[in-house]
Amino acid sequence: MYHSVAAAASPAFRTFVTDPAVFRDHMAALVDAGYAATTVSDHVSGTRTEPGDRGVVLTFDDAFQDFHTTVLPVLADLGLSATLYVPTSYVGRTSRWLQPDGEADRPMMSWSAVAEAAASGVEIGSHSRTHPQLDRLPGDRVRAEVRDSRSLLEDQLQQEVRSFAYPFGYHDGSVKRAVAEAGYLSGCAVRDLLSTTDDPFAISRLTVTHDTDAAALLDLLDRRSGLLDEVRSAARARVSRALRRVGAKRRHAAASWDED
Ligand SMILES: [Zn+2]
């Protein structure tokens, strides 16, 4: 998960801002390592990448103008797809919700820039209307944030919006329910190197921070897939133990039958 790709940032926001040259290195390293990028919705729906490809999902939160000017050309150049999460109230304006971080004036994408990203194959998801902490809001405001941002994006883009990213990653059971009831098929949270949940409304993501170089990024992904492999093989072991128990019962039943 990326936020802004730019040269400058306030000290409080710096960790979320990747230098443009470093970002290009990241993307080139993924391609060189054989990763194929897919969108969140294709990932959730199980749409396959080419056989043998290593899969990665690139997401960009907040729809800063630098997604259009800096990120999009790199993605297009390298043939990488991605999902962009847009907080709809700030489109064509500035990042006013970042006032506490001294970043209220970071320019945001315009509607035509969002439409251009969509036309180039980037999945557009909702990041709410006003980027609030949804788990702190009353239910009717949560529902309005998730529903109205979706309908506005769909009106503007004339396409279905299937994925939501929780602002700051904050969500609880009722926020997840509101997102599902508004018609989304997935919800992205923040964090955790390892997600053992299959819940499409609690997808965990790795935050790529400003000090992550290309080697560190590949390391993170390797480590994550290594951990996931461990979880998968532990799950497989559990399943085969269970099957063995079922098999033993069946054999026992068959033996009893033979005795009769
Ligand atoms: Zn955000």
PDB file of C-alpha atoms and ligand atoms in Angstrom:
ATOM      1  CA  MET A   1       0.000   0.000   0.000  1.00  0.00           C
ATOM      2  CA  TYR A   2       1.271   3.390  -1.051  1.00  0.00           C
ATOM      3  CA  HIS A   3      -0.057   6.871  -0.319  1.00  0.00           C
ATOM      4  CA  SER A   4       1.826   9.749  -1.939  1.00  0.00           C
ATOM      5  CA  VAL A   5       4.737   9.460  -4.376  1.00  0.00           C
ATOM      6  CA  ALA A   6       6.498  12.820  -4.189  1.00  0.00           C
ATOM      7  CA  ALA A   7       9.744  14.495  -3.205  1.00  0.00           C
ATOM      8  CA  ALA A   8       8.572  16.636  -0.292  1.00  0.00           C
ATOM      9  CA  ALA A   9       6.513  16.020   2.833  1.00  0.00           C
ATOM     10  CA  SER A  10       5.940  17.412   6.300  1.00  0.00           C
ATOM     11  CA  PRO A  11       7.801  15.545   9.077  1.00  0.00           C
ATOM     12  CA  ALA A  12       4.519  14.075  10.379  1.00  0.00           C
ATOM     13  CA  PHE A  13       3.475  12.742   6.965  1.00  0.00           C
ATOM     14  CA  ARG A  14       6.910  11.799   5.651  1.00  0.00           C
ATOM     15  CA  THR A  15       6.596   8.092   6.353  1.00  0.00           C
ATOM     16  CA  PHE A  16       3.707   7.898   3.849  1.00  0.00           C
ATOM     17  CA  VAL A  17       5.548   9.639   1.015  1.00  0.00           C
ATOM     18  CA  THR A  18       7.726   7.634  -1.378  1.00  0.00           C
ATOM     19  CA  ASP A  19      10.361   9.387  -3.461  1.00  0.00           C
ATOM     20  CA  PRO A  20       9.520   9.147  -7.214  1.00  0.00           C
ATOM     21  CA  ALA A  21      12.905   7.581  -8.141  1.00  0.00           C
ATOM     22  CA  VAL A  22      12.558   5.028  -5.337  1.00  0.00           C
ATOM     23  CA  PHE A  23       9.018   4.247  -6.478  1.00  0.00           C
ATOM     24  CA  ARG A  24      10.237   3.553 -10.012  1.00  0.00           C
ATOM     25  CA  ASP A  25      12.929   1.258  -8.529  1.00  0.00           C
ATOM     26  CA  HIS A  26      10.224  -0.590  -6.567  1.00  0.00           C
ATOM     27  CA  MET A  27       8.112  -1.207  -9.642  1.00  0.00           C
ATOM     28  CA  ALA A  28      11.086  -2.231 -11.809  1.00  0.00           C
ATOM     29  CA  ALA A  29      12.259  -4.629  -9.065  1.00  0.00           C
ATOM     30  CA  LEU A  30       8.810  -6.265  -8.917  1.00  0.00           C
ATOM     31  CA  VAL A  31       8.795  -6.764 -12.688  1.00  0.00           C
ATOM     32  CA  ASP A  32      12.374  -8.102 -12.662  1.00  0.00           C
ATOM     33  CA  ALA A  33      11.469 -10.545  -9.870  1.00  0.00           C
ATOM     34  CA  GLY A  34       8.613 -11.891 -11.983  1.00  0.00           C
ATOM     35  CA  TYR A  35       5.715 -10.352 -10.078  1.00  0.00           C
ATOM     36  CA  ALA A  36       2.479  -9.674 -11.938  1.00  0.00           C
ATOM     37  CA  ALA A  37       0.227  -7.025 -10.416  1.00  0.00           C
ATOM     38  CA  THR A  38      -3.503  -7.478 -10.119  1.00  0.00           C
ATOM     39  CA  THR A  39      -6.311  -5.318  -8.748  1.00  0.00           C
ATOM     40  CA  VAL A  40      -7.950  -5.912  -5.377  1.00  0.00           C
ATOM     41  CA  SER A  41     -11.236  -6.992  -6.985  1.00  0.00           C
ATOM     42  CA  ASP A  42      -9.534  -9.425  -9.373  1.00  0.00           C
ATOM     43  CA  HIS A  43      -7.582 -10.794  -6.420  1.00  0.00           C
ATOM     44  CA  VAL A  44     -10.742 -11.210  -4.328  1.00  0.00           C
ATOM     45  CA  SER A  45     -12.703 -12.803  -7.160  1.00  0.00           C
ATOM     46  CA  GLY A  46      -9.820 -15.198  -7.784  1.00  0.00           C
ATOM     47  CA  THR A  47      -9.154 -14.041 -11.342  1.00  0.00           C
ATOM     48  CA  ARG A  48      -5.877 -15.676 -12.202  1.00  0.00           C
ATOM     49  CA  THR A  49      -2.652 -14.144 -13.352  1.00  0.00           C
ATOM     50  CA  GLU A  50      -0.521 -16.040 -15.887  1.00  0.00           C
ATOM     51  CA  PRO A  51       0.690 -19.464 -14.730  1.00  0.00           C
ATOM     52  CA  GLY A  52       4.002 -19.222 -12.938  1.00  0.00           C
ATOM     53  CA  ASP A  53       3.545 -15.556 -12.117  1.00  0.00           C
ATOM     54  CA  ARG A  54       4.097 -14.346  -8.602  1.00  0.00           C
ATOM     55  CA  GLY A  55       1.133 -12.201  -7.701  1.00  0.00           C
ATOM     56  CA  VAL A  56       1.136  -8.826  -6.000  1.00  0.00           C
ATOM     57  CA  VAL A  57      -1.661  -6.318  -5.424  1.00  0.00           C
ATOM     58  CA  LEU A  58      -0.643  -2.649  -5.565  1.00  0.00           C
ATOM     59  CA  THR A  59      -2.964  -0.213  -3.814  1.00  0.00           C
ATOM     60  CA  PHE A  60      -2.793   3.570  -3.531  1.00  0.00           C
ATOM     61  CA  ASP A  61      -4.834   5.406  -0.902  1.00  0.00           C
ATOM     62  CA  ASP A  62      -6.084   9.004  -0.986  1.00  0.00           C
ATOM     63  CA  ALA A  63      -5.875   9.866  -4.729  1.00  0.00           C
ATOM     64  CA  PHE A  64      -3.263  12.597  -4.425  1.00  0.00           C
ATOM     65  CA  GLN A  65      -2.522  14.440  -7.657  1.00  0.00           C
ATOM     66  CA  ASP A  66       0.884  12.725  -7.791  1.00  0.00           C
ATOM     67  CA  PHE A  67      -0.883   9.436  -8.537  1.00  0.00           C
ATOM     68  CA  HIS A  68      -1.882  10.968 -11.874  1.00  0.00           C
ATOM     69  CA  THR A  69       1.350  12.818 -12.649  1.00  0.00           C
ATOM     70  CA  THR A  70       3.956  10.399 -11.222  1.00  0.00           C
ATOM     71  CA  VAL A  71       2.533   6.934 -10.500  1.00  0.00           C
ATOM     72  CA  LEU A  72       0.282   6.370 -13.513  1.00  0.00           C
ATOM     73  CA  PRO A  73       3.052   6.831 -16.130  1.00  0.00           C
ATOM     74  CA  VAL A  74       5.264   4.279 -14.323  1.00  0.00           C
ATOM     75  CA  LEU A  75       2.436   1.733 -14.054  1.00  0.00           C
ATOM     76  CA  ALA A  76       1.559   2.209 -17.729  1.00  0.00           C
ATOM     77  CA  ASP A  77       5.209   1.946 -18.746  1.00  0.00           C
ATOM     78  CA  LEU A  78       5.699  -1.352 -16.912  1.00  0.00           C
ATOM     79  CA  GLY A  79       2.251  -2.807 -17.600  1.00  0.00           C
ATOM     80  CA  LEU A  80       1.265  -2.973 -13.917  1.00  0.00           C
ATOM     81  CA  SER A  81      -2.306  -2.689 -12.703  1.00  0.00           C
ATOM     82  CA  ALA A  82      -3.374  -1.276  -9.360  1.00  0.00           C
ATOM     83  CA  THR A  83      -6.311  -0.176  -7.232  1.00  0.00           C
ATOM     84  CA  LEU A  84      -6.743   3.496  -6.304  1.00  0.00           C
ATOM     85  CA  TYR A  85      -8.905   4.472  -3.316  1.00  0.00           C
ATOM     86  CA  VAL A  86     -10.586   7.880  -3.595  1.00  0.00           C
ATOM     87  CA  PRO A  87     -12.081   9.980  -0.742  1.00  0.00           C
ATOM     88  CA  THR A  88     -14.722  11.639  -2.896  1.00  0.00           C
ATOM     89  CA  SER A  89     -15.276  14.925  -1.028  1.00  0.00           C
ATOM     90  CA  TYR A  90     -11.700  16.036  -1.701  1.00  0.00           C
ATOM     91  CA  VAL A  91     -11.514  15.317  -5.445  1.00  0.00           C
ATOM     92  CA  GLY A  92     -10.266  18.419  -7.256  1.00  0.00           C
ATOM     93  CA  ARG A  93      -9.391  20.045  -3.938  1.00  0.00           C
ATOM     94  CA  THR A  94      -6.683  19.504  -1.320  1.00  0.00           C
ATOM     95  CA  SER A  95      -6.110  16.966   1.451  1.00  0.00           C
ATOM     96  CA  ARG A  96      -7.898  18.947   4.162  1.00  0.00           C
ATOM     97  CA  TRP A  97      -8.253  15.926   6.471  1.00  0.00           C
ATOM     98  CA  LEU A  98      -4.446  15.945   6.843  1.00  0.00           C
ATOM     99  CA  GLN A  99      -4.463  19.317   8.613  1.00  0.00           C
ATOM    100  CA  PRO A 100      -3.197  17.741  11.878  1.00  0.00           C
ATOM    101  CA  ASP A 101      -0.148  16.450   9.961  1.00  0.00           C
ATOM    102  CA  GLY A 102       0.547  19.852   8.389  1.00  0.00           C
ATOM    103  CA  GLU A 103      -0.480  18.502   4.966  1.00  0.00           C
ATOM    104  CA  ALA A 104      -3.830  20.218   4.365  1.00  0.00           C
ATOM    105  CA  ASP A 105      -2.644  21.669   1.038  1.00  0.00           C
ATOM    106  CA  ARG A 106      -1.473  18.535  -0.774  1.00  0.00           C
ATOM    107  CA  PRO A 107      -3.242  18.682  -4.164  1.00  0.00           C
ATOM    108  CA  MET A 108      -5.747  15.940  -4.968  1.00  0.00           C
ATOM    109  CA  MET A 109      -6.670  14.385  -8.303  1.00  0.00           C
ATOM    110  CA  SER A 110      -9.428  16.002 -10.358  1.00  0.00           C
ATOM    111  CA  TRP A 111     -12.419  13.989 -11.614  1.00  0.00           C
ATOM    112  CA  SER A 112     -10.912  13.952 -15.098  1.00  0.00           C
ATOM    113  CA  ALA A 113      -7.639  12.549 -13.697  1.00  0.00           C
ATOM    114  CA  VAL A 114      -9.591   9.836 -11.832  1.00  0.00           C
ATOM    115  CA  ALA A 115     -11.477   9.027 -15.048  1.00  0.00           C
ATOM    116  CA  GLU A 116      -8.184   8.844 -16.947  1.00  0.00           C
ATOM    117  CA  ALA A 117      -6.772   6.401 -14.372  1.00  0.00           C
ATOM    118  CA  ALA A 118      -9.912   4.266 -14.676  1.00  0.00           C
ATOM    119  CA  ALA A 119      -9.681   4.317 -18.473  1.00  0.00           C
ATOM    120  CA  SER A 120      -6.089   3.086 -18.291  1.00  0.00           C
ATOM    121  CA  GLY A 121      -7.154  -0.010 -16.330  1.00  0.00           C
ATOM    122  CA  VAL A 122      -6.644   1.132 -12.737  1.00  0.00           C
ATOM    123  CA  GLU A 123      -9.443  -0.109 -10.493  1.00  0.00           C
ATOM    124  CA  ILE A 124     -11.121   2.788  -8.671  1.00  0.00           C
ATOM    125  CA  GLY A 125     -12.345   2.041  -5.158  1.00  0.00           C
ATOM    126  CA  SER A 126     -13.928   4.206  -2.494  1.00  0.00           C
ATOM    127  CA  HIS A 127     -12.026   5.591   0.481  1.00  0.00           C
ATOM    128  CA  SER A 128     -15.218   7.158   1.969  1.00  0.00           C
ATOM    129  CA  ARG A 129     -16.393  10.737   1.380  1.00  0.00           C
ATOM    130  CA  THR A 130     -14.496  12.702   4.023  1.00  0.00           C
ATOM    131  CA  HIS A 131     -11.843  10.270   5.323  1.00  0.00           C
ATOM    132  CA  PRO A 132     -13.230   9.987   8.904  1.00  0.00           C
ATOM    133  CA  GLN A 133     -12.462   7.353  11.533  1.00  0.00           C
ATOM    134  CA  LEU A 134     -15.488   5.250  10.642  1.00  0.00           C
ATOM    135  CA  ASP A 135     -15.419   3.153  13.819  1.00  0.00           C
ATOM    136  CA  ARG A 136     -16.030   6.342  15.835  1.00  0.00           C
ATOM    137  CA  LEU A 137     -19.075   7.535  13.845  1.00  0.00           C
ATOM    138  CA  PRO A 138     -22.760   6.773  14.459  1.00  0.00           C
ATOM    139  CA  GLY A 139     -24.223   4.133  12.145  1.00  0.00           C
ATOM    140  CA  ASP A 140     -26.204   6.493   9.916  1.00  0.00           C
ATOM    141  CA  ARG A 141     -23.102   8.589   9.158  1.00  0.00           C
ATOM    142  CA  VAL A 142     -21.051   5.470   8.438  1.00  0.00           C
ATOM    143  CA  ARG A 143     -23.732   4.285   6.015  1.00  0.00           C
ATOM    144  CA  ALA A 144     -23.811   7.709   4.312  1.00  0.00           C
ATOM    145  CA  GLU A 145     -19.998   7.773   3.967  1.00  0.00           C
ATOM    146  CA  VAL A 146     -19.816   4.344   2.330  1.00  0.00           C
ATOM    147  CA  ARG A 147     -22.998   4.607   0.237  1.00  0.00           C
ATOM    148  CA  ASP A 148     -22.710   8.184  -1.061  1.00  0.00           C
ATOM    149  CA  SER A 149     -19.038   7.852  -2.030  1.00  0.00           C
ATOM    150  CA  ARG A 150     -19.868   4.724  -4.025  1.00  0.00           C
ATOM    151  CA  SER A 151     -22.785   6.278  -5.891  1.00  0.00           C
ATOM    152  CA  LEU A 152     -20.800   9.434  -6.667  1.00  0.00           C
ATOM    153  CA  LEU A 153     -17.870   7.415  -8.054  1.00  0.00           C
ATOM    154  CA  GLU A 154     -20.229   5.261 -10.098  1.00  0.00           C
ATOM    155  CA  ASP A 155     -22.003   8.348 -11.493  1.00  0.00           C
ATOM    156  CA  GLN A 156     -18.724  10.014 -12.383  1.00  0.00           C
ATOM    157  CA  LEU A 157     -17.042   6.953 -13.883  1.00  0.00           C
ATOM    158  CA  GLN A 158     -20.049   5.062 -15.241  1.00  0.00           C
ATOM    159  CA  GLN A 159     -18.697   1.804 -13.883  1.00  0.00           C
ATOM    160  CA  GLU A 160     -19.312  -0.406 -10.875  1.00  0.00           C
ATOM    161  CA  VAL A 161     -17.254   0.317  -7.737  1.00  0.00           C
ATOM    162  CA  ARG A 162     -16.548  -2.940  -5.927  1.00  0.00           C
ATOM    163  CA  SER A 163     -13.884  -2.218  -3.324  1.00  0.00           C
ATOM    164  CA  PHE A 164     -13.600   0.019  -0.257  1.00  0.00           C
ATOM    165  CA  ALA A 165     -10.562   0.987   1.832  1.00  0.00           C
ATOM    166  CA  TYR A 166     -11.199   1.974   5.463  1.00  0.00           C
ATOM    167  CA  PRO A 167      -9.725   5.430   6.207  1.00  0.00           C
ATOM    168  CA  PHE A 168      -6.712   4.904   8.520  1.00  0.00           C
ATOM    169  CA  GLY A 169      -7.617   1.208   8.314  1.00  0.00           C
ATOM    170  CA  TYR A 170     -10.091   1.635  11.187  1.00  0.00           C
ATOM    171  CA  HIS A 171     -13.017  -0.738  11.073  1.00  0.00           C
ATOM    172  CA  ASP A 172     -15.125  -2.924  13.327  1.00  0.00           C
ATOM    173  CA  GLY A 173     -17.986  -5.335  12.766  1.00  0.00           C
ATOM    174  CA  SER A 174     -20.623  -2.687  12.117  1.00  0.00           C
ATOM    175  CA  VAL A 175     -18.377  -0.736   9.718  1.00  0.00           C
ATOM    176  CA  LYS A 176     -17.707  -3.952   7.790  1.00  0.00           C
ATOM    177  CA  ARG A 177     -21.429  -4.686   7.649  1.00  0.00           C
ATOM    178  CA  ALA A 178     -22.193  -1.189   6.335  1.00  0.00           C
ATOM    179  CA  VAL A 179     -19.584  -1.648   3.590  1.00  0.00           C
ATOM    180  CA  ALA A 180     -21.002  -5.040   2.592  1.00  0.00           C
ATOM    181  CA  GLU A 181     -24.589  -3.730   2.664  1.00  0.00           C
ATOM    182  CA  ALA A 182     -23.657  -0.792   0.411  1.00  0.00           C
ATOM    183  CA  GLY A 183     -22.775  -3.307  -2.292  1.00  0.00           C
ATOM    184  CA  TYR A 184     -18.999  -3.510  -2.084  1.00  0.00           C
ATOM    185  CA  LEU A 185     -17.379  -6.919  -2.430  1.00  0.00           C
ATOM    186  CA  SER A 186     -14.237  -6.165  -0.417  1.00  0.00           C
ATOM    187  CA  GLY A 187     -12.792  -3.908   2.276  1.00  0.00           C
ATOM    188  CA  CYS A 188      -9.100  -3.169   2.731  1.00  0.00           C
ATOM    189  CA  ALA A 189      -7.576  -2.528   6.130  1.00  0.00           C
ATOM    190  CA  VAL A 190      -3.993  -1.602   6.878  1.00  0.00           C
ATOM    191  CA  ARG A 191      -1.323  -3.758   8.384  1.00  0.00           C
ATOM    192  CA  ASP A 192      -0.154  -7.035   9.419  1.00  0.00           C
ATOM    193  CA  LEU A 193       2.585  -8.887   7.707  1.00  0.00           C
ATOM    194  CA  LEU A 194       0.488 -11.965   7.908  1.00  0.00           C
ATOM    195  CA  SER A 195      -3.238 -12.236   7.537  1.00  0.00           C
ATOM    196  CA  THR A 196      -4.701 -15.609   8.365  1.00  0.00           C
ATOM    197  CA  THR A 197      -8.229 -14.462   7.730  1.00  0.00           C
ATOM    198  CA  ASP A 198     -10.058 -15.107   4.481  1.00  0.00           C
ATOM    199  CA  ASP A 199     -12.505 -12.283   5.236  1.00  0.00           C
ATOM    200  CA  PRO A 200     -12.756 -10.170   2.047  1.00  0.00           C
ATOM    201  CA  PHE A 201     -13.871  -7.228   4.240  1.00  0.00           C
ATOM    202  CA  ALA A 202     -10.691  -7.297   6.341  1.00  0.00           C
ATOM    203  CA  ILE A 203      -7.935  -7.545   3.752  1.00  0.00           C
ATOM    204  CA  SER A 204      -4.615  -6.693   5.337  1.00  0.00           C
ATOM    205  CA  ARG A 205      -1.977  -4.695   3.483  1.00  0.00           C
ATOM    206  CA  LEU A 206       1.703  -3.931   3.907  1.00  0.00           C
ATOM    207  CA  THR A 207       2.429  -0.228   4.252  1.00  0.00           C
ATOM    208  CA  VAL A 208       5.361   0.764   2.058  1.00  0.00           C
ATOM    209  CA  THR A 209       7.080   3.490   4.049  1.00  0.00           C
ATOM    210  CA  HIS A 210       9.393   6.234   2.739  1.00  0.00           C
ATOM    211  CA  ASP A 211      12.523   4.356   3.874  1.00  0.00           C
ATOM    212  CA  THR A 212      11.680   1.092   2.097  1.00  0.00           C
ATOM    213  CA  ASP A 213      14.137   0.502  -0.758  1.00  0.00           C
ATOM    214  CA  ALA A 214      13.588  -2.001  -3.571  1.00  0.00           C
ATOM    215  CA  ALA A 215      15.541  -4.796  -1.856  1.00  0.00           C
ATOM    216  CA  ALA A 216      13.576  -4.308   1.368  1.00  0.00           C
ATOM    217  CA  LEU A 217      10.321  -4.403  -0.577  1.00  0.00           C
ATOM    218  CA  LEU A 218      11.199  -7.743  -2.202  1.00  0.00           C
ATOM    219  CA  ASP A 219      12.289  -9.042   1.203  1.00  0.00           C
ATOM    220  CA  LEU A 220       8.946  -8.060   2.725  1.00  0.00           C
ATOM    221  CA  LEU A 221       7.048  -9.822  -0.049  1.00  0.00           C
ATOM    222  CA  ASP A 222       9.231 -12.946   0.191  1.00  0.00           C
ATOM    223  CA  ARG A 223       8.838 -13.050   3.920  1.00  0.00           C
ATOM    224  CA  ARG A 224       5.104 -12.628   3.623  1.00  0.00           C
ATOM    225  CA  SER A 225       4.735 -15.390   1.047  1.00  0.00           C
ATOM    226  CA  GLY A 226       7.015 -17.595   3.170  1.00  0.00           C
ATOM    227  CA  LEU A 227       4.771 -17.038   6.176  1.00  0.00           C
ATOM    228  CA  LEU A 228       1.670 -17.664   4.100  1.00  0.00           C
ATOM    229  CA  ASP A 229       3.215 -20.905   2.821  1.00  0.00           C
ATOM    230  CA  GLU A 230       3.783 -21.975   6.417  1.00  0.00           C
ATOM    231  CA  VAL A 231       0.165 -21.236   7.282  1.00  0.00           C
ATOM    232  CA  ARG A 232      -1.000 -23.106   4.196  1.00  0.00           C
ATOM    233  CA  SER A 233       1.125 -26.162   4.923  1.00  0.00           C
ATOM    234  CA  ALA A 234      -0.024 -26.179   8.565  1.00  0.00           C
ATOM    235  CA  ALA A 235      -3.616 -26.036   7.285  1.00  0.00           C
ATOM    236  CA  ARG A 236      -2.875 -28.841   4.821  1.00  0.00           C
ATOM    237  CA  ALA A 237      -1.401 -30.932   7.659  1.00  0.00           C
ATOM    238  CA  ARG A 238      -4.542 -30.364   9.727  1.00  0.00           C
ATOM    239  CA  VAL A 239      -6.737 -31.379   6.793  1.00  0.00           C
ATOM    240  CA  SER A 240      -4.736 -34.520   6.069  1.00  0.00           C
ATOM    241  CA  ARG A 241      -4.801 -35.505   9.757  1.00  0.00           C
ATOM    242  CA  ALA A 242      -8.585 -35.036   9.724  1.00  0.00           C
ATOM    243  CA  LEU A 243      -8.897 -37.063   6.513  1.00  0.00           C
ATOM    244  CA  ARG A 244      -6.774 -39.788   8.029  1.00  0.00           C
ATOM    245  CA  ARG A 245      -9.121 -39.914  11.025  1.00  0.00           C
ATOM    246  CA  VAL A 246     -12.119 -40.161   8.691  1.00  0.00           C
ATOM    247  CA  GLY A 247     -10.288 -42.865   6.691  1.00  0.00           C
ATOM    248  CA  ALA A 248      -9.522 -44.817   9.878  1.00  0.00           C
ATOM    249  CA  LYS A 249     -13.186 -44.671  10.884  1.00  0.00           C
ATOM    250  CA  ARG A 250     -14.218 -45.860   7.454  1.00  0.00           C
ATOM    251  CA  ARG A 251     -11.718 -48.709   7.568  1.00  0.00           C
ATOM    252  CA  HIS A 252     -12.954 -49.569  11.027  1.00  0.00           C
ATOM    253  CA  ALA A 253     -16.548 -49.499   9.800  1.00  0.00           C
ATOM    254  CA  ALA A 254     -15.578 -51.680   6.826  1.00  0.00           C
ATOM    255  CA  ALA A 255     -13.780 -54.104   9.160  1.00  0.00           C
ATOM    256  CA  SER A 256     -16.861 -54.321  11.389  1.00  0.00           C
ATOM    257  CA  TRP A 257     -18.960 -54.966   8.311  1.00  0.00           C
ATOM    258  CA  ASP A 258     -16.640 -57.778   7.248  1.00  0.00           C
ATOM    259  CA  GLU A 259     -16.940 -59.372  10.676  1.00  0.00           C
ATOM    260  CA  ASP A 260     -20.729 -59.533  10.425  1.00  0.00           C
TER     261      ASP A 260
HETATM  262 ZN    ZN B   1      -6.328   7.432   3.476  1.00  0.00          ZN
END
